[in-house]
CSV table of C-alpha atoms and ligand atoms in Angstrom, one decimal:
chain,number,residue,atom,x,y,z
N,7,MET,CA,10.9,5.1,-0.4
N,8,MET,CA,10.1,2.5,2.3
N,9,LEU,CA,7.1,0.2,1.9
N,10,ILE,CA,5.8,-1.3,5.2
N,11,ASP,CA,3.2,-4.0,5.2
N,12,GLY,CA,1.7,-4.0,8.6
N,13,PRO,CA,1.0,-4.9,11.2
N,14,SER,CA,3.7,-7.3,12.5
N,15,ARG,CA,4.9,-8.1,16.0
N,16,LEU,CA,8.6,-7.2,16.4
N,17,MET,CA,10.6,-9.9,18.2
N,18,GLY,CA,14.3,-10.6,18.7
N,19,GLU,CA,17.6,-8.9,19.3
N,20,LEU,CA,19.3,-5.9,17.8
N,21,GLU,CA,22.6,-4.1,18.3
N,22,VAL,CA,22.2,-0.4,18.5
N,23,GLN,CA,24.4,1.8,16.3
N,24,GLY,CA,26.9,4.4,17.4
N,25,ALA,CA,25.5,7.9,18.1
N,26,LYS,CA,25.2,10.2,15.2
N,27,ASN,CA,25.1,13.3,17.4
N,28,SER,CA,28.3,12.2,19.1
N,29,THR,CA,30.2,11.3,15.9
N,30,LEU,CA,29.8,14.8,14.3
N,31,PRO,CA,31.5,16.8,17.1
N,32,LEU,CA,34.1,14.0,17.6
N,33,LEU,CA,35.1,14.4,13.9
N,34,ALA,CA,35.4,18.1,14.5
N,35,GLY,CA,37.6,17.2,17.5
N,36,ALA,CA,39.9,15.2,15.3
N,37,LEU,CA,40.8,18.4,13.5
N,38,LEU,CA,42.5,19.6,16.6
N,39,CYS,CA,44.7,16.6,17.1
N,40,ARG,CA,48.1,15.9,15.7
N,41,GLY,CA,48.4,12.6,13.9
N,42,GLN,CA,45.8,10.0,13.7
N,43,THR,CA,42.4,9.5,15.3
N,44,VAL,CA,40.5,6.2,15.1
N,45,LEU,CA,36.8,6.3,15.8
N,46,HIS,CA,35.3,2.9,16.5
N,47,ASN,CA,31.6,2.2,16.4
N,48,CYS,CA,31.2,5.0,13.9
N,49,PRO,CA,27.8,4.7,12.3
N,50,GLU,CA,27.4,4.5,8.5
N,51,LEU,CA,25.1,7.5,7.8
N,52,SER,CA,24.8,10.2,5.2
N,53,ASP,CA,25.4,12.9,7.9
N,54,VAL,CA,28.6,11.2,8.9
N,55,ASP,CA,29.6,10.9,5.2
N,56,ALA,CA,28.9,14.7,4.9
N,57,ALA,CA,31.2,15.4,7.9
N,58,VAL,CA,33.9,13.2,6.4
N,59,LYS,CA,33.6,15.2,3.1
N,60,ILE,CA,34.2,18.4,5.2
N,61,LEU,CA,37.3,16.9,6.9
N,62,GLU,CA,38.7,15.8,3.5
N,63,HIS,CA,38.0,19.2,2.0
N,64,LEU,CA,39.9,20.8,4.9
N,65,GLY,CA,42.9,18.6,4.2
N,66,CYS,CA,42.4,15.4,6.3
N,67,ARG,CA,42.7,11.9,5.0
N,68,CYS,CA,39.9,9.7,6.1
N,69,LYS,CA,39.5,5.9,5.7
N,70,ARG,CA,36.6,3.8,6.7
N,71,GLU,CA,36.7,0.1,7.4
N,72,GLY,CA,33.3,-1.0,8.5
N,73,HIS,CA,32.5,0.9,11.7
N,74,ASP,CA,36.1,2.1,12.1
N,75,LEU,CA,36.9,5.5,10.8
N,76,THR,CA,40.5,6.7,10.7
N,77,ILE,CA,41.3,10.4,10.3
N,78,GLU,CA,44.8,11.5,9.5
N,79,ASN,CA,45.0,15.1,10.3
N,80,GLY,CA,46.4,17.5,7.7
N,81,VAL,CA,44.4,20.6,7.9
N,82,THR,CA,45.4,23.1,5.2
N,83,CYS,CA,42.2,25.0,4.6
N,84,HIS,CA,39.8,27.0,6.8
N,85,GLU,CA,36.8,27.3,4.6
N,86,ILE,CA,33.7,25.0,4.3
N,87,PRO,CA,32.1,25.5,1.0
N,88,GLU,CA,28.4,26.2,0.7
N,89,GLU,CA,27.4,22.9,-0.8
N,90,LEU,CA,28.9,21.0,2.2
N,91,MET,CA,27.4,23.4,4.7
N,92,ARG,CA,23.9,23.0,3.1
N,93,ARG,CA,24.2,19.2,3.2
N,94,MET,CA,24.3,19.2,6.9
N,95,ARG,CA,23.2,22.2,9.0
N,96,SER,CA,25.0,20.9,12.1
N,97,SER,CA,28.3,21.5,10.3
N,98,ILE,CA,28.4,24.7,12.3
N,99,VAL,CA,30.0,22.4,15.0
N,100,PHE,CA,33.2,22.6,12.9
N,101,LEU,CA,33.5,26.3,13.5
N,102,GLY,CA,35.2,26.2,17.0
N,103,ALA,CA,37.7,23.6,15.9
N,104,ILE,CA,38.7,25.4,12.6
N,105,ILE,CA,39.1,28.7,14.3
N,106,SER,CA,41.3,27.2,17.0
N,107,ARG,CA,43.4,25.2,14.5
N,108,CYS,CA,43.7,27.8,11.8
N,109,GLY,CA,43.2,31.1,13.5
N,110,GLU,CA,40.4,31.9,11.0
N,111,ALA,CA,37.4,30.2,9.6
N,112,ARG,CA,35.0,30.9,6.7
N,113,LEU,CA,31.7,29.2,6.7
N,114,CYS,CA,28.4,29.8,4.9
N,115,SER,CA,25.6,30.6,7.3
N,116,PRO,CA,23.6,27.5,8.1
N,117,GLY,CA,20.3,29.4,7.8
N,118,GLY,CA,16.9,27.8,8.4
N,119,CYS,CA,16.2,24.1,8.4
N,120,GLU,CA,13.5,21.6,8.7
N,121,LEU,CA,13.0,22.1,12.4
N,122,GLY,CA,12.4,25.8,11.9
N,123,PRO,CA,14.9,28.7,12.2
N,124,ARG,CA,18.1,27.3,13.6
N,125,PRO,CA,19.9,30.4,15.0
N,126,ILE,CA,23.6,30.3,15.8
N,127,ASP,CA,23.6,33.5,17.9
N,128,LEU,CA,24.7,31.6,21.0
N,129,HIS,CA,27.6,30.0,19.1
N,130,ILE,CA,28.7,33.4,17.8
N,131,SER,CA,28.3,35.4,21.0
N,132,SER,CA,30.1,32.9,23.1
N,133,LEU,CA,33.0,32.4,20.7
N,134,LYS,CA,33.4,36.2,20.7
N,135,LYS,CA,34.0,36.0,24.5
N,136,LEU,CA,37.0,33.9,23.7
N,137,GLY,CA,38.5,36.5,21.4
N,138,VAL,CA,36.9,35.4,18.1
N,139,GLN,CA,36.0,38.2,15.7
N,140,VAL,CA,33.0,37.5,13.5
N,141,LYS,CA,31.9,39.3,10.3
N,142,GLU,CA,28.8,38.3,8.4
N,143,SER,CA,28.4,39.3,4.8
N,144,GLY,CA,26.5,37.8,1.8
N,145,GLY,CA,25.4,34.8,3.9
N,146,TRP,CA,29.0,34.0,4.9
N,147,LEU,CA,30.6,34.0,8.3
N,148,HIS,CA,34.2,35.2,8.4
N,149,CYS,CA,35.8,34.5,11.7
N,150,SER,CA,39.3,35.3,12.9
N,151,ALA,CA,41.2,35.2,16.2
N,152,PRO,CA,44.1,37.6,15.7
N,153,GLY,CA,45.0,37.4,19.4
N,154,GLY,CA,44.5,33.7,19.6
N,155,ILE,CA,41.7,31.9,21.6
N,156,ASN,CA,41.8,33.2,25.2
N,157,GLY,CA,40.0,31.6,28.1
N,158,ALA,CA,37.0,33.4,29.5
N,159,TYR,CA,33.9,33.0,31.6
N,160,VAL,CA,30.9,32.3,29.3
N,161,SER,CA,27.4,31.9,30.6
N,162,LEU,CA,25.0,30.5,28.1
N,163,SER,CA,21.4,31.9,28.2
N,164,PHE,CA,20.2,28.4,27.1
N,165,PRO,CA,22.1,25.2,27.4
N,166,SER,CA,22.6,24.7,23.6
N,167,VAL,CA,24.2,21.5,22.7
N,168,GLY,CA,25.9,22.8,19.6
N,169,ALA,CA,27.1,26.0,21.3
N,170,THR,CA,28.6,24.1,24.2
N,171,GLU,CA,30.4,21.8,21.8
N,172,ASN,CA,31.8,24.7,19.7
N,173,LEU,CA,33.0,26.4,22.9
N,174,ILE,CA,34.7,23.3,24.1
N,175,LEU,CA,36.3,22.7,20.7
N,176,ALA,CA,37.5,26.3,20.5
N,177,ALA,CA,38.8,26.5,24.1
N,178,VAL,CA,40.5,23.1,24.6
N,179,CYS,CA,43.7,24.3,22.8
N,180,GLY,CA,43.3,28.0,23.8
N,181,SER,CA,45.3,29.8,26.4
N,182,GLY,CA,44.1,30.1,29.9
N,183,THR,CA,41.0,28.8,31.5
N,184,THR,CA,37.5,28.8,30.1
N,185,ILE,CA,34.4,28.3,32.3
N,186,ILE,CA,31.1,27.5,30.6
N,187,ALA,CA,28.1,28.1,32.9
N,188,ASN,CA,24.7,26.7,32.0
N,189,ALA,CA,26.5,24.2,29.6
N,190,ALA,CA,24.4,21.5,27.9
N,191,ARG,CA,24.6,18.2,29.8
N,192,GLU,CA,23.8,15.8,27.0
N,193,PRO,CA,25.8,12.6,27.1
N,194,GLU,CA,27.2,13.4,23.7
N,195,ILE,CA,29.0,16.3,25.4
N,196,SER,CA,30.6,13.9,27.8
N,197,ASP,CA,31.6,11.6,24.9
N,198,LEU,CA,33.3,14.5,23.2
N,199,CYS,CA,35.2,15.6,26.4
N,200,GLU,CA,36.2,12.0,27.1
N,201,TYR,CA,37.8,11.8,23.7
N,202,LEU,CA,39.5,15.2,23.9
N,203,ASN,CA,40.9,14.4,27.4
N,204,ARG,CA,42.2,11.1,26.0
N,205,CYS,CA,44.0,13.2,23.4
N,206,GLY,CA,45.6,15.4,26.1
N,207,GLY,CA,42.8,17.9,26.8
N,208,ARG,CA,42.0,19.2,30.3
N,209,ILE,CA,38.3,19.4,30.5
N,210,TYR,CA,36.4,19.0,33.8
N,211,GLY,CA,32.8,18.8,34.6
N,212,ALA,CA,31.3,17.4,31.3
N,213,GLY,CA,27.8,16.2,32.0
N,214,GLU,CA,27.3,18.9,34.6
N,215,SER,CA,26.2,22.4,33.9
N,216,CYS,CA,29.5,24.0,34.7
N,217,ILE,CA,32.4,22.9,32.5
N,218,ILE,CA,35.9,24.1,33.1
N,219,ILE,CA,38.6,23.9,30.4
N,220,ASP,CA,42.2,24.5,31.0
N,221,GLY,CA,43.7,25.2,27.6
N,222,VAL,CA,46.6,23.0,26.4
N,223,LYS,CA,49.2,23.6,23.7
N,224,GLU,CA,48.6,20.5,21.7
N,225,LEU,CA,46.4,17.4,21.4
N,226,TYR,CA,47.5,14.1,20.0
N,227,GLY,CA,45.1,11.8,18.1
N,228,ALA,CA,43.7,8.8,20.0
N,229,GLU,CA,41.3,5.9,19.6
N,230,HIS,CA,37.8,6.3,20.8
N,231,ARG,CA,34.6,4.3,20.7
N,232,VAL,CA,31.6,6.4,19.8
N,233,MET,CA,28.9,6.0,22.5
N,234,PRO,CA,25.7,4.1,21.7
N,235,ASP,CA,22.9,6.1,20.0
N,236,ARG,CA,20.2,6.8,22.7
N,237,ILE,CA,17.8,8.1,20.1
N,238,ALA,CA,18.1,5.1,17.8
N,239,ALA,CA,17.6,2.9,20.9
N,240,VAL,CA,14.4,4.7,21.9
N,241,THR,CA,13.2,4.5,18.3
N,242,TYR,CA,13.5,0.7,18.3
N,243,MET,CA,11.9,0.6,21.7
N,244,ALA,CA,8.9,2.6,20.3
N,245,ALA,CA,8.8,0.2,17.3
N,246,ALA,CA,8.6,-2.8,19.7
N,247,ALA,CA,6.0,-1.0,21.9
N,248,VAL,CA,3.5,-0.2,19.1
N,249,THR,CA,3.7,-3.7,17.7
N,250,GLY,CA,3.1,-5.4,21.1
N,251,GLY,CA,6.6,-6.8,20.6
N,252,ASN,CA,9.4,-8.2,22.7
N,253,VAL,CA,12.8,-6.9,21.7
N,254,THR,CA,16.3,-6.9,23.3
N,255,LEU,CA,18.6,-4.1,22.4
N,256,ARG,CA,22.3,-4.7,22.8
N,257,ASP,CA,24.9,-1.9,23.3
N,258,VAL,CA,22.7,0.5,25.1
N,259,ASP,CA,23.9,2.9,27.8
N,260,ASN,CA,21.1,2.4,30.2
N,261,THR,CA,21.7,5.6,32.2
N,262,HIS,CA,21.1,7.6,29.0
N,263,ILE,CA,17.7,5.9,28.5
N,264,LEU,CA,16.4,6.8,32.0
N,265,PRO,CA,15.0,10.2,31.0
N,266,MET,CA,12.9,8.5,28.3
N,267,LEU,CA,11.6,5.6,30.3
N,268,THR,CA,8.4,7.2,31.8
N,269,PRO,CA,6.2,7.0,28.6
N,270,PHE,CA,7.1,3.3,28.2
N,271,GLU,CA,6.1,2.6,31.8
N,272,GLU,CA,2.9,4.8,31.5
N,273,SER,CA,1.9,2.9,28.4
N,274,GLY,CA,2.3,-0.5,30.0
N,275,CYS,CA,5.6,-1.7,28.6
N,276,ARG,CA,7.9,-3.7,30.8
N,277,VAL,CA,11.4,-2.5,30.4
N,278,ARG,CA,14.4,-4.4,31.9
N,279,GLN,CA,17.8,-2.9,31.9
N,280,LEU,CA,20.8,-5.2,32.5
N,281,GLY,CA,24.4,-4.2,31.8
N,282,GLY,CA,24.6,-2.9,28.3
N,283,CYS,CA,21.2,-4.5,27.3
N,284,LEU,CA,17.7,-3.4,27.4
N,285,ASP,CA,14.7,-5.7,27.0
N,286,ILE,CA,11.2,-4.3,26.3
N,287,LEU,CA,8.0,-6.3,26.4
N,288,ALA,CA,4.9,-4.5,25.2
N,289,PRO,CA,1.3,-5.2,26.0
N,290,LYS,CA,-1.2,-6.0,23.2
N,291,ARG,CA,-2.7,-2.5,23.5
N,292,LEU,CA,-0.7,0.4,24.8
N,293,SER,CA,-2.1,2.9,27.3
N,294,ALA,CA,-1.6,6.6,26.7
N,295,VAL,CA,1.9,8.0,27.3
N,296,ARG,CA,0.2,10.9,29.2
N,297,HIS,CA,2.5,13.9,29.5
N,298,ILE,CA,5.7,14.6,27.6
N,299,ARG,CA,7.6,17.9,28.0
N,300,THR,CA,10.7,18.1,26.0
N,301,MET,CA,13.6,19.6,27.9
N,302,PRO,CA,17.4,19.8,27.8
N,303,TYR,CA,19.1,16.7,29.3
N,304,PRO,CA,18.4,15.1,31.7
N,305,GLY,CA,14.9,16.1,30.7
N,306,PHE,CA,12.9,14.2,28.0
N,307,PRO,CA,14.8,14.8,24.7
N,308,THR,CA,13.1,16.6,21.8
N,309,ASP,CA,14.6,14.0,19.4
N,310,ALA,CA,12.5,11.2,21.1
N,311,GLN,CA,9.2,13.2,20.9
N,312,PRO,CA,8.1,12.1,17.4
N,313,VAL,CA,8.6,8.4,18.0
N,314,VAL,CA,6.8,8.5,21.3
N,315,MET,CA,4.0,10.4,19.6
N,316,ALA,CA,3.6,7.4,17.3
N,317,MET,CA,3.1,5.3,20.5
N,318,ALA,CA,0.5,7.8,21.8
N,319,ALA,CA,-1.3,7.6,18.5
N,320,VAL,CA,-2.3,4.0,19.3
N,321,GLY,CA,-2.3,4.3,23.2
N,322,ASP,CA,-5.6,4.0,25.0
N,323,GLY,CA,-6.5,7.5,26.2
N,324,THR,CA,-5.3,11.0,25.8
N,325,SER,CA,-1.6,12.1,25.7
N,326,VAL,CA,-0.3,15.7,25.8
N,327,PHE,CA,3.0,16.9,24.4
N,328,VAL,CA,4.7,20.2,25.0
N,329,GLU,CA,7.7,20.8,22.7
N,330,ASN,CA,10.0,23.3,24.4
N,331,ILE,CA,13.1,23.0,22.3
N,332,PHE,CA,12.3,23.5,18.6
N,333,GLU,CA,9.5,25.5,17.0
N,334,ASN,CA,8.7,23.3,14.1
N,335,ARG,CA,8.8,19.9,15.5
N,336,TYR,CA,5.3,18.4,14.9
N,337,ARG,CA,5.6,18.0,11.2
N,338,HIS,CA,5.1,14.2,11.6
N,339,ALA,CA,1.6,15.0,13.0
N,340,GLU,CA,0.2,15.4,9.5
N,341,GLY,CA,1.5,12.0,8.4
N,342,LEU,CA,0.2,10.3,11.6
N,343,SER,CA,-3.2,11.9,11.0
N,344,ARG,CA,-3.2,10.6,7.5
N,345,MET,CA,-2.9,7.1,9.0
N,346,GLY,CA,-5.9,7.7,11.2
N,347,ALA,CA,-4.2,9.2,14.3
N,348,ARG,CA,-6.1,11.9,16.2
N,349,VAL,CA,-3.6,14.7,16.8
N,350,LYS,CA,-4.3,18.3,17.4
N,351,VAL,CA,-1.4,20.7,17.4
N,352,GLU,CA,-1.5,24.3,18.7
N,353,GLY,CA,1.8,26.0,19.0
N,354,LYS,CA,4.1,24.0,21.2
N,355,VAL,CA,1.3,21.8,22.4
N,356,ALA,CA,0.0,18.6,20.8
N,357,VAL,CA,-2.9,16.6,22.1
N,358,VAL,CA,-3.2,13.0,20.9
N,359,GLU,CA,-6.3,10.9,21.4
N,360,GLY,CA,-5.2,7.3,21.0
N,361,VAL,CA,-7.1,5.2,18.5
N,362,PRO,CA,-7.3,1.4,18.6
N,363,GLU,CA,-5.8,1.0,15.1
N,364,LEU,CA,-4.0,3.0,12.4
N,365,THR,CA,-4.4,2.4,8.7
N,366,GLY,CA,-1.6,2.3,6.1
N,367,ALA,CA,-1.2,5.4,3.9
N,368,THR,CA,1.3,7.2,1.8
N,369,VAL,CA,3.2,9.7,4.0
N,370,GLU,CA,6.1,11.9,3.7
N,371,ALA,CA,9.1,12.3,6.1
N,372,MET,CA,9.7,16.0,6.7
N,373,ASP,CA,12.7,15.6,9.0
N,374,LEU,CA,14.9,12.9,10.5
N,375,ARG,CA,13.0,11.9,13.7
N,376,GLY,CA,9.6,12.7,12.3
N,377,GLY,CA,10.3,10.2,9.5
N,378,ALA,CA,11.3,7.6,12.1
N,379,ALA,CA,7.9,8.2,13.8
N,380,LEU,CA,6.1,7.5,10.5
N,381,ILE,CA,8.0,4.3,10.1
N,382,VAL,CA,7.1,3.3,13.7
N,383,ALA,CA,3.4,4.1,13.0
N,384,GLY,CA,3.5,2.1,9.7
N,385,LEU,CA,4.7,-1.0,11.6
N,386,CYS,CA,1.5,-1.2,13.6
N,387,ALA,CA,-0.9,0.2,10.9
N,388,GLN,CA,-3.3,-2.2,9.0
N,389,GLY,CA,-2.2,-2.5,5.4
N,390,SER,CA,0.6,-0.9,3.5
N,391,THR,CA,2.3,2.3,4.4
N,392,LYS,CA,4.7,4.1,2.0
N,393,VAL,CA,7.1,6.5,3.6
N,394,ARG,CA,8.6,9.0,1.2
N,395,GLY,CA,11.5,11.3,2.0
N,396,MET,CA,13.7,8.4,3.4
N,397,GLU,CA,16.8,10.5,2.7
N,398,TYR,CA,16.0,12.4,5.9
N,399,VAL,CA,15.7,9.1,7.9
N,400,GLU,CA,19.0,7.9,6.4
N,401,ARG,CA,20.8,10.9,7.9
N,402,GLY,CA,20.5,9.3,11.3
N,403,TYR,CA,19.5,5.7,11.2
N,404,GLU,CA,21.9,3.0,9.9
N,405,LYS,CA,20.1,0.3,7.9
N,406,ILE,CA,16.8,0.9,9.7
N,407,GLY,CA,14.8,-1.1,7.1
N,408,GLU,CA,17.1,-4.1,7.4
N,409,HIS,CA,17.1,-4.0,11.2
N,410,LEU,CA,13.3,-3.8,11.5
N,411,SER,CA,13.0,-6.7,8.9
N,412,GLU,CA,15.3,-8.8,11.1
N,413,LEU,CA,12.9,-8.2,13.9
N,414,GLY,CA,10.0,-9.5,11.8
N,415,ALA,CA,8.7,-6.4,10.0
N,416,LYS,CA,7.6,-6.7,6.4
N,417,ILE,CA,9.6,-3.9,4.7
N,418,LYS,CA,10.8,-3.2,1.3
N,419,SER,CA,13.1,-0.2,0.4
N,420,PHE,CA,13.2,1.3,-3.0
K,17,LIG,C1,21.5,19.1,18.9
K,17,LIG,C2,21.2,17.8,18.2
K,17,LIG,C3,19.8,17.7,17.8
K,17,LIG,C4,18.9,17.9,19.1
K,17,LIG,C5,19.3,19.1,19.8
K,17,LIG,C6,18.6,19.3,21.2
K,17,LIG,C7,23.3,17.4,16.9
K,17,LIG,C8,23.9,17.3,15.6
K,17,LIG,N1,22.0,17.8,16.9
K,17,LIG,O1,21.1,20.2,18.0
K,17,LIG,O2,19.5,16.4,17.3
K,17,LIG,O3,17.6,17.9,18.7
K,17,LIG,O4,20.7,19.2,20.1
K,17,LIG,O5,18.9,18.2,22.0
K,17,LIG,O6,23.8,17.1,18.0
K,17,LIG,N2,19.5,28.0,19.8
K,17,LIG,C9,19.5,29.3,19.7
K,17,LIG,N3,20.7,29.9,19.4
K,17,LIG,C10,21.8,29.2,19.2
K,17,LIG,C11,21.8,27.8,19.3
K,17,LIG,C12,20.6,27.2,19.6
K,17,LIG,O7,18.5,30.0,19.9
K,17,LIG,O8,22.9,29.8,18.9
K,17,LIG,C13,18.2,27.3,20.2
K,17,LIG,C14,17.7,26.4,19.0
K,17,LIG,O9,17.0,27.2,18.1
K,17,LIG,C15,16.8,25.5,19.7
K,17,LIG,C16,17.5,25.3,21.1
K,17,LIG,O10,18.4,26.4,21.2
K,17,LIG,O11,15.5,26.0,20.0
K,17,LIG,C17,18.3,24.0,21.2
K,17,LIG,O12,19.3,24.0,20.2
K,17,LIG,P1,20.7,23.2,20.4
K,17,LIG,O13,20.7,22.6,21.8
K,17,LIG,O14,21.8,24.1,20.1
K,17,LIG,O15,20.5,22.1,19.4
K,17,LIG,P2,21.6,21.6,18.3
K,17,LIG,O16,23.0,21.6,18.8
K,17,LIG,O17,21.3,22.4,17.0
């Protein structure tokens, strides 16, 4: 549980962690490489720990020293047990790498999750195009590639991040050429491809909607620095914004932040981006963030919607959100309302009438980014806010309580 005594104005400097959503596919990528991979700037998170457990279960040796994670490849097993799959739904991203490396894979179906049903139909149908055979029985997926992974043209009906990653991981060591049309363009995809290419892969077009992969025989482990976490960055920006603060973030890739800048500008924050730093200076009272429509990159990311809603809750005026990516992504609205926010949700639309002030309350994190939104709200609320369900938040934010305390928040974690 996190106890926040608000409000306090956040001031100072903070180094942003490495990206969780990049680390997970990179760890899957390490399965494809002979020898050793060293990931630098690897965040210390429970989701990363879960991914490391999967690698160890599959036969790799992993060693962490601070933010450096070394993976010695030694895959001997092609099955991820149920307990490890359940710890982290996104472990489906290991499928492509395991099938490519072992010729078969056995995974328990990831099922539903806190963001609503999380289908894997696109992962499965596109891997089938590469020659993967899939059988489902008793909640398990049995995949095999008797004729190997063969390059193909795959057009995704939606630019799914996970499906694009799985395809890349399956195809990079396959035979022939794979073309992914309508591929996801998220920066984490580019980070994965940069690493795989450094290991000997031949992937072209990452960051664009058409990715071409010329299969290679083998990959060799390499060193790679995980890209900065754009969602952690925007979370600390929102925390600075709601508290009328002035915060400088270090280790930010400013091009990744651009799609998220508009609500900060609309609400009256001054954001300066210089090199790898970002400085945000917030007004005493925010204005409304106006319109947010979540979209695949380079649109406004769904992962940033909850923390920006916390800003809208105290912005002067009305803001409208349209959540286009996940079905069940307004679960923080209840906690925000408990703190005095005026939020009305109907289907994929949420209308937020900003109030001058929130009041501390006991609230429950229902998912990772929603939990972060409740923390952001707690920082500007009058009195004490208890955020329960911190295990969700810890899946994606390294030492969030300590970082916010360093910036001047009054926080205790239990
Ligand atoms: C990744 C991120 C997550 C982020 C999301 C969207 C990781 C570990 N997670 O999740 O933080 O919120 O991208 O930017 O990187 N879909 C299908 N069938 C599929 C796959 C997806 O219908 O086979 C749908 C999903 O239900 C969802 C949408 O496509 O509605 C987007 O999903 P996707 O881009 O795949 O997100 P993830 O890779 O799961």
